[in-house]
mmCIF file of C-alpha atoms and ligand atoms in Angstrom:
data_model
loop_
_atom_site.group_PDB
_atom_site.id
_atom_site.type_symbol
_atom_site.label_atom_id
_atom_site.label_comp_id
_atom_site.label_asym_id
_atom_site.label_seq_id
_atom_site.Cartn_x
_atom_site.Cartn_y
_atom_site.Cartn_z
ATOM 1 C CA MET A 343 107.201 -92.654 -44.205
ATOM 2 C CA VAL A 344 109.315 -92.588 -47.318
ATOM 3 C CA ILE A 345 107.406 -92.560 -50.605
ATOM 4 C CA GLY A 346 109.668 -93.866 -53.385
ATOM 5 C CA GLY A 347 112.422 -96.405 -52.851
ATOM 6 C CA GLY A 348 115.140 -95.366 -55.299
ATOM 7 C CA SER A 349 118.593 -94.176 -54.198
ATOM 8 C CA ALA A 350 117.161 -91.106 -52.480
ATOM 9 C CA GLY A 351 114.354 -92.832 -50.597
ATOM 10 C CA LEU A 352 116.445 -95.792 -49.469
ATOM 11 C CA ALA A 353 119.247 -93.525 -48.237
ATOM 12 C CA ALA A 354 116.682 -91.561 -46.211
ATOM 13 C CA ALA A 355 115.325 -94.841 -44.840
ATOM 14 C CA VAL A 356 118.797 -95.990 -43.752
ATOM 15 C CA ALA A 357 119.557 -92.681 -42.005
ATOM 16 C CA LEU A 358 116.210 -92.741 -40.185
ATOM 17 C CA SER A 359 116.315 -96.447 -39.275
ATOM 18 C CA ARG A 360 119.825 -96.099 -37.901
ATOM 19 C CA SER A 361 118.423 -93.309 -35.726
ATOM 20 C CA ARG A 362 115.923 -95.842 -34.338
ATOM 21 C CA ARG A 363 112.944 -94.268 -36.088
ATOM 22 C CA THR A 364 110.071 -96.413 -37.290
ATOM 23 C CA VAL A 365 110.328 -96.270 -41.067
ATOM 24 C CA LEU A 366 107.996 -97.437 -43.803
ATOM 25 C CA VAL A 367 109.123 -97.205 -47.439
ATOM 26 C CA ILE A 368 106.432 -97.537 -50.104
ATOM 27 C CA ASP A 369 107.857 -98.059 -53.570
ATOM 28 C CA GLU A 370 106.268 -98.589 -56.937
ATOM 29 C CA GLY A 371 109.568 -100.069 -58.138
ATOM 30 C CA ASN A 372 110.154 -98.121 -61.328
ATOM 31 C CA PRO A 373 113.426 -96.213 -60.878
ATOM 32 C CA ARG A 374 114.357 -93.779 -63.622
ATOM 33 C CA ASN A 375 117.514 -95.610 -64.671
ATOM 34 C CA ALA A 376 115.898 -99.081 -64.771
ATOM 35 C CA LYS A 377 116.772 -99.538 -68.444
ATOM 36 C CA ALA A 378 120.466 -98.833 -67.950
ATOM 37 C CA LEU A 379 122.667 -101.896 -67.486
ATOM 38 C CA HIS A 380 125.283 -100.120 -65.399
ATOM 39 C CA ALA A 381 125.335 -97.172 -63.029
ATOM 40 C CA HIS A 382 128.473 -95.056 -63.389
ATOM 41 C CA ASN A 383 130.061 -92.405 -61.217
ATOM 42 C CA VAL A 384 128.887 -94.367 -58.190
ATOM 43 C CA LEU A 385 131.895 -94.337 -55.931
ATOM 44 C CA GLY A 386 132.780 -97.735 -54.516
ATOM 45 C CA GLN A 387 130.104 -99.420 -56.685
ATOM 46 C CA GLU A 388 131.238 -98.259 -60.126
ATOM 47 C CA GLY A 389 129.357 -99.937 -62.971
ATOM 48 C CA THR A 390 126.963 -101.905 -60.764
ATOM 49 C CA ASN A 391 123.585 -102.705 -62.296
ATOM 50 C CA PRO A 392 121.127 -100.035 -61.041
ATOM 51 C CA LEU A 393 118.570 -102.619 -59.896
ATOM 52 C CA ASP A 394 121.249 -104.596 -58.000
ATOM 53 C CA LEU A 395 122.353 -101.368 -56.358
ATOM 54 C CA LEU A 396 118.809 -100.739 -55.116
ATOM 55 C CA GLU A 397 118.477 -104.329 -53.915
ATOM 56 C CA ARG A 398 121.571 -103.763 -51.777
ATOM 57 C CA GLY A 399 120.038 -100.521 -50.531
ATOM 58 C CA ARG A 400 116.840 -102.327 -49.551
ATOM 59 C CA GLN A 401 118.831 -104.955 -47.662
ATOM 60 C CA GLU A 402 120.732 -102.220 -45.823
ATOM 61 C CA ALA A 403 117.519 -100.374 -44.892
ATOM 62 C CA ARG A 404 115.847 -103.611 -43.725
ATOM 63 C CA HIS A 405 118.943 -104.514 -41.719
ATOM 64 C CA TYR A 406 118.265 -101.473 -39.521
ATOM 65 C CA GLY A 407 114.560 -102.215 -39.225
ATOM 66 C CA ALA A 408 112.930 -100.295 -42.086
ATOM 67 C CA ARG A 409 109.863 -101.921 -43.585
ATOM 68 C CA ILE A 410 109.532 -101.783 -47.357
ATOM 69 C CA ILE A 411 106.309 -102.480 -49.193
ATOM 70 C CA ALA A 412 105.594 -102.503 -52.909
ATOM 71 C CA GLY A 413 102.895 -100.231 -54.252
ATOM 72 C CA LYS A 414 102.000 -96.859 -55.644
ATOM 73 C CA VAL A 415 100.780 -94.104 -53.344
ATOM 74 C CA ASP A 416 97.931 -92.281 -55.080
ATOM 75 C CA VAL A 417 96.615 -90.254 -52.172
ATOM 76 C CA LEU A 418 98.507 -88.582 -49.350
ATOM 77 C CA SER A 419 96.466 -86.608 -46.850
ATOM 78 C CA GLY A 420 96.875 -84.847 -43.528
ATOM 79 C CA SER A 421 99.120 -82.218 -42.031
ATOM 80 C CA LEU A 422 101.993 -81.776 -39.619
ATOM 81 C CA ASP A 423 99.578 -81.291 -36.695
ATOM 82 C CA ALA A 424 97.136 -84.062 -37.572
ATOM 83 C CA GLY A 425 99.696 -86.497 -38.970
ATOM 84 C CA PHE A 426 99.876 -87.806 -42.525
ATOM 85 C CA THR A 427 97.949 -90.792 -43.899
ATOM 86 C CA VAL A 428 98.412 -93.019 -46.885
ATOM 87 C CA THR A 429 96.008 -95.763 -47.901
ATOM 88 C CA ILE A 430 97.335 -98.528 -50.052
ATOM 89 C CA ALA A 431 95.741 -101.900 -50.844
ATOM 90 C CA GLU A 432 92.930 -100.996 -48.416
ATOM 91 C CA ARG A 433 95.359 -100.512 -45.522
ATOM 92 C CA SER A 434 96.037 -97.132 -43.973
ATOM 93 C CA TYR A 435 99.428 -96.053 -42.703
ATOM 94 C CA THR A 436 100.128 -92.918 -40.714
ATOM 95 C CA ALA A 437 103.323 -90.958 -40.290
ATOM 96 C CA GLU A 438 104.634 -87.911 -38.473
ATOM 97 C CA ARG A 439 106.895 -86.876 -41.342
ATOM 98 C CA ILE A 440 107.066 -87.733 -45.033
ATOM 99 C CA VAL A 441 109.995 -87.996 -47.412
ATOM 100 C CA LEU A 442 108.913 -87.628 -51.021
ATOM 101 C CA ALA A 443 111.531 -89.480 -53.084
ATOM 102 C CA THR A 444 109.364 -90.220 -56.091
ATOM 103 C CA GLY A 445 111.868 -89.206 -58.777
ATOM 104 C CA LEU A 446 110.951 -87.739 -62.144
ATOM 105 C CA ILE A 447 109.529 -88.645 -65.500
ATOM 106 C CA ASP A 448 111.697 -88.166 -68.594
ATOM 107 C CA ASN A 449 109.377 -86.890 -71.324
ATOM 108 C CA LEU A 450 110.810 -87.726 -74.726
ATOM 109 C CA PRO A 451 109.986 -85.921 -77.964
ATOM 110 C CA PRO A 452 107.298 -87.889 -79.845
ATOM 111 C CA ILE A 453 109.526 -89.557 -82.436
ATOM 112 C CA PRO A 454 108.602 -93.137 -83.388
ATOM 113 C CA GLY A 455 111.144 -95.607 -81.997
ATOM 114 C CA LEU A 456 112.773 -93.181 -79.583
ATOM 115 C CA ALA A 457 111.146 -94.634 -76.468
ATOM 116 C CA GLN A 458 112.437 -98.087 -77.407
ATOM 117 C CA ALA A 459 116.002 -96.788 -77.676
ATOM 118 C CA TRP A 460 115.826 -94.685 -74.505
ATOM 119 C CA GLY A 461 118.348 -95.581 -71.804
ATOM 120 C CA GLU A 462 120.301 -97.901 -74.080
ATOM 121 C CA SER A 463 121.198 -96.338 -77.428
ATOM 122 C CA ALA A 464 119.332 -93.067 -76.874
ATOM 123 C CA ILE A 465 121.181 -91.423 -74.014
ATOM 124 C CA HIS A 466 121.112 -88.087 -72.244
ATOM 125 C CA CYS A 467 124.029 -87.778 -69.847
ATOM 126 C CA ALA A 468 127.769 -87.617 -70.535
ATOM 127 C CA TYR A 469 128.567 -88.743 -66.996
ATOM 128 C CA CYS A 470 126.214 -91.756 -67.110
ATOM 129 C CA HIS A 471 127.056 -93.073 -70.579
ATOM 130 C CA GLY A 472 129.810 -90.912 -72.070
ATOM 131 C CA TRP A 473 132.848 -93.123 -71.473
ATOM 132 C CA GLU A 474 131.010 -96.092 -73.006
ATOM 133 C CA VAL A 475 130.423 -94.231 -76.304
ATOM 134 C CA ARG A 476 133.820 -92.537 -76.512
ATOM 135 C CA ASP A 477 135.150 -92.075 -80.052
ATOM 136 C CA GLN A 478 131.864 -93.315 -81.570
ATOM 137 C CA GLU A 479 129.767 -91.486 -84.173
ATOM 138 C CA LEU A 480 127.202 -89.597 -82.091
ATOM 139 C CA LEU A 481 124.052 -87.878 -83.317
ATOM 140 C CA VAL A 482 122.689 -85.142 -81.061
ATOM 141 C CA LEU A 483 118.978 -84.458 -81.435
ATOM 142 C CA GLY A 484 118.543 -80.682 -81.292
ATOM 143 C CA ILE A 485 115.309 -79.971 -79.452
ATOM 144 C CA GLY A 486 115.915 -77.357 -76.797
ATOM 145 C CA ALA A 487 118.230 -75.413 -74.570
ATOM 146 C CA MET A 488 119.940 -78.580 -73.343
ATOM 147 C CA SER A 489 120.836 -79.967 -76.756
ATOM 148 C CA SER A 490 123.766 -77.728 -77.641
ATOM 149 C CA HIS A 491 125.004 -78.127 -74.074
ATOM 150 C CA GLN A 492 124.886 -81.907 -74.540
ATOM 151 C CA ALA A 493 126.818 -81.608 -77.807
ATOM 152 C CA MET A 494 129.404 -79.602 -75.915
ATOM 153 C CA MET A 495 129.688 -82.170 -73.115
ATOM 154 C CA PHE A 496 129.912 -85.150 -75.474
ATOM 155 C CA SER A 497 132.576 -83.356 -77.569
ATOM 156 C CA GLN A 498 134.979 -84.182 -74.735
ATOM 157 C CA LEU A 499 134.299 -87.878 -75.431
ATOM 158 C CA SER A 500 134.101 -88.105 -79.210
ATOM 159 C CA SER A 501 135.153 -85.911 -82.127
ATOM 160 C CA LYS A 502 132.538 -87.552 -84.381
ATOM 161 C CA ILE A 503 129.415 -85.614 -83.467
ATOM 162 C CA THR A 504 126.637 -84.380 -85.746
ATOM 163 C CA PHE A 505 123.936 -82.042 -84.470
ATOM 164 C CA ILE A 506 120.520 -82.615 -86.070
ATOM 165 C CA ASN A 507 118.599 -79.352 -85.769
ATOM 166 C CA HIS A 508 115.268 -81.139 -85.212
ATOM 167 C CA ASP A 509 113.511 -78.143 -83.634
ATOM 168 C CA SER A 510 115.261 -75.298 -85.413
ATOM 169 C CA SER A 511 113.621 -72.613 -83.250
ATOM 170 C CA ALA A 512 115.504 -73.978 -80.231
ATOM 171 C CA LEU A 513 118.998 -73.146 -81.456
ATOM 172 C CA THR A 514 120.148 -69.591 -80.654
ATOM 173 C CA GLN A 515 122.929 -67.719 -82.450
ATOM 174 C CA GLU A 516 125.081 -68.251 -79.381
ATOM 175 C CA ASN A 517 124.436 -72.017 -79.515
ATOM 176 C CA ARG A 518 125.374 -72.058 -83.190
ATOM 177 C CA ALA A 519 128.598 -70.207 -82.431
ATOM 178 C CA THR A 520 129.432 -72.783 -79.728
ATOM 179 C CA LEU A 521 128.824 -75.698 -82.097
ATOM 180 C CA GLU A 522 130.883 -74.033 -84.806
ATOM 181 C CA ALA A 523 133.746 -73.383 -82.401
ATOM 182 C CA LEU A 524 133.656 -77.070 -81.423
ATOM 183 C CA GLY A 525 133.690 -78.139 -85.082
ATOM 184 C CA ILE A 526 130.292 -79.864 -84.777
ATOM 185 C CA PRO A 527 128.317 -79.813 -88.058
ATOM 186 C CA VAL A 528 124.644 -78.805 -87.869
ATOM 187 C CA LEU A 529 122.225 -80.684 -90.103
ATOM 188 C CA GLU A 530 119.072 -78.642 -90.852
ATOM 189 C CA GLN A 531 116.682 -81.614 -90.751
ATOM 190 C CA SER A 532 114.125 -83.220 -88.455
ATOM 191 C CA VAL A 533 114.048 -86.862 -87.414
ATOM 192 C CA LYS A 534 111.012 -88.828 -88.656
ATOM 193 C CA ALA A 535 111.868 -92.131 -86.979
ATOM 194 C CA VAL A 536 114.486 -94.046 -85.070
ATOM 195 C CA GLU A 537 115.195 -97.424 -86.696
ATOM 196 C CA PHE A 538 116.407 -100.780 -85.397
ATOM 197 C CA ASN A 539 117.574 -104.112 -86.787
ATOM 198 C CA ASP A 540 115.857 -107.452 -85.992
ATOM 199 C CA GLN A 541 117.927 -107.812 -82.812
ATOM 200 C CA GLY A 542 116.547 -104.505 -81.550
ATOM 201 C CA THR A 543 119.831 -102.625 -82.019
ATOM 202 C CA LEU A 544 119.638 -98.999 -83.156
ATOM 203 C CA THR A 545 120.855 -98.784 -86.763
ATOM 204 C CA SER A 546 119.793 -95.428 -88.212
ATOM 205 C CA VAL A 547 117.617 -92.366 -87.990
ATOM 206 C CA LEU A 548 115.280 -91.442 -90.815
ATOM 207 C CA LEU A 549 115.236 -87.729 -91.614
ATOM 208 C CA THR A 550 112.375 -85.691 -93.066
ATOM 209 C CA ASP A 551 114.032 -85.634 -96.508
ATOM 210 C CA ASN A 552 114.042 -89.489 -96.314
ATOM 211 C CA GLN A 553 117.803 -89.535 -95.937
ATOM 212 C CA ARG A 554 119.031 -92.276 -93.535
ATOM 213 C CA LEU A 555 121.877 -91.568 -91.155
ATOM 214 C CA ASN A 556 123.629 -94.567 -89.666
ATOM 215 C CA ALA A 557 123.579 -94.324 -85.922
ATOM 216 C CA GLN A 558 124.669 -96.406 -82.959
ATOM 217 C CA THR A 559 123.973 -93.702 -80.443
ATOM 218 C CA LEU A 560 121.597 -90.790 -80.288
ATOM 219 C CA VAL A 561 121.992 -88.106 -77.630
ATOM 220 C CA VAL A 562 118.628 -86.717 -76.581
ATOM 221 C CA ALA A 563 117.505 -84.250 -73.916
ATOM 222 C CA THR A 564 114.272 -84.980 -72.081
ATOM 223 C CA GLN A 565 111.806 -82.582 -70.536
ATOM 224 C CA MET A 566 111.950 -83.583 -66.894
ATOM 225 C CA GLN A 567 108.859 -83.612 -64.762
ATOM 226 C CA ALA A 568 109.053 -84.273 -61.031
ATOM 227 C CA GLN A 569 106.566 -86.912 -59.877
ATOM 228 C CA ALA A 570 105.028 -84.408 -57.513
ATOM 229 C CA ALA A 571 101.250 -84.897 -57.676
ATOM 230 C CA LEU A 572 101.168 -85.909 -53.982
ATOM 231 C CA TYR A 573 102.979 -82.707 -53.049
ATOM 232 C CA GLU A 574 100.601 -80.580 -55.099
ATOM 233 C CA SER A 575 97.626 -82.335 -53.506
ATOM 234 C CA LEU A 576 98.836 -81.025 -50.126
ATOM 235 C CA GLY A 577 98.967 -77.463 -51.469
ATOM 236 C CA GLY A 578 102.625 -77.442 -52.539
ATOM 237 C CA SER A 579 103.566 -75.695 -55.748
ATOM 238 C CA LEU A 580 106.331 -76.568 -58.171
ATOM 239 C CA THR A 581 109.301 -74.606 -59.443
ATOM 240 C CA GLU A 582 110.347 -74.540 -63.074
ATOM 241 C CA ASN A 583 113.695 -74.170 -64.815
ATOM 242 C CA PRO A 584 114.742 -74.895 -68.424
ATOM 243 C CA LEU A 585 115.160 -78.603 -67.591
ATOM 244 C CA GLY A 586 111.641 -79.049 -66.195
ATOM 245 C CA THR A 587 109.559 -78.835 -63.023
ATOM 246 C CA PHE A 588 110.551 -79.831 -59.499
ATOM 247 C CA ILE A 589 109.866 -79.344 -55.777
ATOM 248 C CA SER A 590 111.953 -76.633 -54.132
ATOM 249 C CA VAL A 591 113.624 -77.597 -50.864
ATOM 250 C CA ASN A 592 115.976 -75.949 -48.410
ATOM 251 C CA GLU A 593 119.484 -77.305 -47.825
ATOM 252 C CA MET A 594 118.088 -79.928 -45.421
ATOM 253 C CA GLY A 595 115.445 -81.200 -47.822
ATOM 254 C CA ALA A 596 112.466 -79.460 -46.169
ATOM 255 C CA THR A 597 109.757 -78.322 -48.589
ATOM 256 C CA ASP A 598 107.363 -75.391 -48.146
ATOM 257 C CA VAL A 599 104.707 -77.778 -46.782
ATOM 258 C CA ALA A 600 105.322 -78.370 -43.065
ATOM 259 C CA GLY A 601 106.354 -81.937 -42.297
ATOM 260 C CA ILE A 602 107.072 -82.844 -45.924
ATOM 261 C CA TYR A 603 110.654 -83.368 -47.022
ATOM 262 C CA ALA A 604 111.893 -84.262 -50.494
ATOM 263 C CA ALA A 605 115.043 -85.898 -51.819
ATOM 264 C CA GLY A 606 116.565 -86.976 -55.125
ATOM 265 C CA ASN A 607 115.316 -86.157 -58.609
ATOM 266 C CA VAL A 608 111.913 -84.971 -57.407
ATOM 267 C CA CYS A 609 113.656 -81.868 -56.037
ATOM 268 C CA ASN A 610 116.892 -81.844 -58.037
ATOM 269 C CA LEU A 611 116.431 -82.701 -61.703
ATOM 270 C CA GLY A 612 120.172 -83.002 -62.267
ATOM 271 C CA ALA A 613 120.940 -85.284 -59.315
ATOM 272 C CA MET A 614 122.778 -88.464 -60.267
ATOM 273 C CA VAL A 615 122.670 -91.570 -58.077
ATOM 274 C CA MET A 616 125.175 -90.403 -55.475
ATOM 275 C CA ALA A 617 123.696 -86.903 -55.228
ATOM 276 C CA ALA A 618 120.199 -88.404 -54.907
ATOM 277 C CA ALA A 619 121.389 -90.730 -52.145
ATOM 278 C CA ALA A 620 123.229 -87.876 -50.403
ATOM 279 C CA SER A 621 120.091 -85.743 -50.366
ATOM 280 C CA GLY A 622 118.150 -88.702 -48.935
ATOM 281 C CA THR A 623 120.651 -89.068 -46.111
ATOM 282 C CA ILE A 624 120.400 -85.330 -45.399
ATOM 283 C CA ALA A 625 116.575 -85.387 -45.395
ATOM 284 C CA GLY A 626 116.594 -88.419 -43.081
ATOM 285 C CA ALA A 627 119.011 -86.717 -40.696
ATOM 286 C CA ALA A 628 116.950 -83.504 -40.796
ATOM 287 C CA ILE A 629 113.741 -85.369 -39.950
ATOM 288 C CA ASN A 630 115.412 -87.125 -37.040
ATOM 289 C CA ALA A 631 116.589 -83.772 -35.623
ATOM 290 C CA ASP A 632 113.162 -82.264 -36.307
ATOM 291 C CA LEU A 633 111.443 -85.091 -34.379
ATOM 292 C CA ILE A 634 113.828 -84.769 -31.422
ATOM 293 C CA SER A 635 113.112 -81.013 -31.282
ATOM 294 C CA SER A 636 109.350 -81.477 -31.427
ATOM 295 C CA GLN A 637 109.444 -84.186 -28.748
ATOM 296 C CA LEU A 638 111.419 -81.788 -26.506
ATOM 297 C CA ALA A 639 108.943 -78.979 -27.194
ATOM 298 C CA THR A 640 106.049 -81.071 -25.874
ATOM 299 C CA LYS A 641 107.835 -81.931 -22.590
HETATM 300 C C1 FAD B 2108 118.870 -94.003 -68.698
HETATM 301 C C2 FAD B 2108 119.466 -93.386 -67.454
HETATM 302 C C3 FAD B 2108 120.727 -93.775 -67.029
HETATM 303 C C4 FAD B 2108 121.289 -93.222 -65.886
HETATM 304 N N1 FAD B 2108 122.546 -93.592 -65.529
HETATM 305 C C5 FAD B 2108 123.095 -93.066 -64.423
HETATM 306 C C6 FAD B 2108 124.443 -93.415 -64.059
HETATM 307 O O1 FAD B 2108 125.129 -94.175 -64.737
HETATM 308 N N2 FAD B 2108 124.935 -92.865 -62.920
HETATM 309 C C7 FAD B 2108 124.210 -92.001 -62.148
HETATM 310 O O2 FAD B 2108 124.725 -91.554 -61.122
HETATM 311 N N3 FAD B 2108 122.953 -91.640 -62.497
HETATM 312 C C8 FAD B 2108 122.391 -92.154 -63.602
HETATM 313 N N4 FAD B 2108 121.109 -91.791 -63.966
HETATM 314 C C9 FAD B 2108 120.340 -90.898 -63.063
HETATM 315 C C10 FAD B 2108 119.633 -91.752 -61.987
HETATM 316 O O3 FAD B 2108 118.632 -92.511 -62.627
HETATM 317 C C11 FAD B 2108 119.025 -90.853 -60.923
HETATM 318 O O4 FAD B 2108 120.054 -90.073 -60.335
HETATM 319 C C12 FAD B 2108 118.352 -91.641 -59.813
HETATM 320 O O5 FAD B 2108 117.468 -92.600 -60.327
HETATM 321 C C13 FAD B 2108 117.590 -90.695 -58.876
HETATM 322 O O6 FAD B 2108 117.135 -91.427 -57.769
HETATM 323 P P1 FAD B 2108 115.733 -91.078 -57.097
HETATM 324 O O7 FAD B 2108 115.678 -91.953 -55.891
HETATM 325 O O8 FAD B 2108 115.579 -89.630 -56.931
HETATM 326 O O9 FAD B 2108 114.613 -91.520 -58.166
HETATM 327 P P2 FAD B 2108 114.312 -92.950 -58.800
HETATM 328 O O10 FAD B 2108 115.546 -93.771 -58.855
HETATM 329 O O11 FAD B 2108 113.610 -92.700 -60.080
HETATM 330 O O12 FAD B 2108 113.347 -93.629 -57.744
HETATM 331 C C14 FAD B 2108 112.047 -93.152 -57.524
HETATM 332 C C15 FAD B 2108 111.204 -94.322 -57.042
HETATM 333 O O13 FAD B 2108 109.942 -93.822 -56.555
HETATM 334 C C16 FAD B 2108 108.911 -94.651 -57.065
HETATM 335 N N5 FAD B 2108 107.672 -93.879 -57.061
HETATM 336 C C17 FAD B 2108 107.333 -92.811 -57.819
HETATM 337 N N6 FAD B 2108 106.089 -92.374 -57.508
HETATM 338 C C18 FAD B 2108 105.632 -93.201 -56.515
HETATM 339 C C19 FAD B 2108 104.427 -93.270 -55.778
HETATM 340 N N7 FAD B 2108 103.430 -92.391 -55.988
HETATM 341 N N8 FAD B 2108 104.283 -94.246 -54.860
HETATM 342 C C20 FAD B 2108 105.278 -95.142 -54.633
HETATM 343 N N9 FAD B 2108 106.464 -95.120 -55.304
HETATM 344 C C21 FAD B 2108 106.645 -94.158 -56.229
HETATM 345 C C22 FAD B 2108 109.399 -95.011 -58.462
HETATM 346 O O14 FAD B 2108 108.683 -96.110 -58.983
HETATM 347 C C23 FAD B 2108 110.887 -95.298 -58.172
HETATM 348 O O15 FAD B 2108 111.074 -96.634 -57.732
HETATM 349 C C24 FAD B 2108 120.553 -92.277 -65.139
HETATM 350 C C25 FAD B 2108 119.283 -91.876 -65.569
HETATM 351 C C26 FAD B 2108 118.755 -92.405 -66.727
HETATM 352 C C27 FAD B 2108 117.403 -91.938 -67.200
#
């Protein structure tokens, strides 16, 4: 059973279905990049709409026999020995192995208007959106360890960057030296609101001194939180790094809870679409090998 049908979960489903395993994917249908119009750095599918990409993935998984149902899994119970059970819409499904491919939540700083801009004019990743905003005026919201790193990455794409030191405690002397070396000015202000025109296009940010800065694009780091409640409910614990919390896995996608594998953003906060899909393929292949070994052991 694969819980989550984004790039990671669908890739796991394809690998398992092609190995003639019986596969059920349960997907709530809210992939992290749903608001983006194009997915970039996706080899062979460059610039495809993220939702179209997943529709193709679903067709490929179904082609090999995977079943995909819509819904959110709230409770996952069981163990490797007893088998795992999920109940959804009053129907129970059991599985010998689970792939958790539930992705992550991007927690934004609580600035009015920011959530509306997120994924379109408020962006986080130079590889996902950088080319599209090349040479534009970019405002980087300084809120944590990632922000000066983002300024550094986007400096390869535009020379017109301003760093707004929104959370001044987050910027170390070393960060300041990096920004200075890159010629990026630091504005000692906080952002009160993100503002739009009547068409919903980002126009400006309002600072605490009531100054307005024109803006087409705001670069913002999120605090990333793996959607891992199901894992924790089985006794799994999460790992933390400066980007956020996630499930630790070995190189084959196995977690510390026997029988539970994980793939994609739930276990790798930095994974882009191709890396998420690759980890899904690996987890699917690992489960297939694991099942062959356990079938042999019972002979
Ligand atoms: C705005 C934005 C733009 C991006 N652009 C790019 C880009 O251009 N190129 C690129 O390579 N990467 C891009 N990314 C990163 C990309 O979104 C991720 O790499 C990718 O979504 C990770 O895939 P995933 O399968 O791990 O998670 P997701 O795609 O988030 O899929 C997880 C799925 O699991 C479902 N789910 C969660 N919990 C449950 C549950 N309990 N029960 C059932 N289903 C559940 C979710 O609803 C979702 O459908 C972007 C990210 C953002 C935020």
